[in-house]
């Protein structure tokens, strides 16, 4: 009798345990089902219009940045090839050695290089904003000359120590007084004979065909925002020197522009970069393609799509 009651008690306990287990399983299934359904609901929830608008705006900005980087990469290709080519020949050179080589090249240019003056006699007609822009352009001009394999002998003429530009150059350009160029208060005619001077101005009738080692080239120290027309042309006429312009009309054409904006006025450093590239390649096409800003509304004419085979003047 006791044995039978023990068996019955054992069976009852087992049934109770099984019941509890089944209940827990059901609870577990319900909990997991709720979690899965809740997650699926959140994932399927559509984005708001504001979120989608911001995402599209971000995607457009990203695409614009990629396009700009690609365009800039193509425009600087010639300049990179020049620099990387010299470094590829001497991959073992350290920065210290390259700095010494650059210094040696600039020192040699001051005695044997092509001469280029920046005429800074017209700064009194500029605003303070234009003075600051010109100081920045002079820094970039010097930076381009430092990178060149055959740098120019640079001279900043008519630059007075008490002028706004001089003070701005000291403020904006670190190491300005250590630049390996000549800085003088004298004019270009105080240093060179008028017969050798070629003043580059966009208003000249004659186009520059080549760069001659026997000539001294002068750039007017002006900026794009100057409101006075033909100021550099008037300065060249005042000096009674030869005038010339970059051959933009000969090698470039106006492109279709909805804004109807076309300008041949370039920054001082942009004109200098064009001259540097022409002296290296002998091709106005390559020089203008590499450095003429696309925003000016001009493109290289189709018939000049290939570089010209004009021998470089420095070789």
PDB file of C-alpha atoms in Angstrom, residues 209-210 251 278-284 307-313 315:
ATOM      1  CA  UNK A 209      54.846  83.605 -78.746  1.00  0.00           C
ATOM      2  CA  UNK A 210      57.853  82.425 -76.777  1.00  0.00           C
ATOM      3  CA  UNK A 251      44.554  78.815 -78.353  1.00  0.00           C
ATOM      4  CA  UNK A 278      55.264  76.662 -71.185  1.00  0.00           C
ATOM      5  CA  UNK A 279      58.988  77.002 -70.480  1.00  0.00           C
ATOM      6  CA  UNK A 280      59.124  73.320 -69.531  1.00  0.00           C
ATOM      7  CA  UNK A 281      56.927  71.825 -72.275  1.00  0.00           C
ATOM      8  CA  UNK A 282      57.159  74.375 -75.083  1.00  0.00           C
ATOM      9  CA  UNK A 283      53.388  74.053 -75.496  1.00  0.00           C
ATOM     10  CA  UNK A 284      50.892  76.828 -74.869  1.00  0.00           C
ATOM     11  CA  UNK A 307      50.339  69.547 -77.401  1.00  0.00           C
ATOM     12  CA  UNK A 308      52.287  71.632 -79.875  1.00  0.00           C
ATOM     13  CA  UNK A 309      55.798  70.537 -80.753  1.00  0.00           C
ATOM     14  CA  UNK A 310      57.433  73.863 -80.011  1.00  0.00           C
ATOM     15  CA  UNK A 311      60.937  73.424 -78.532  1.00  0.00           C
ATOM     16  CA  UNK A 312      61.190  74.726 -74.940  1.00  0.00           C
ATOM     17  CA  UNK A 313      63.055  78.014 -74.677  1.00  0.00           C
ATOM     18  CA  UNK A 315      66.583  73.784 -73.277  1.00  0.00           C
TER      19      UNK A 315
END
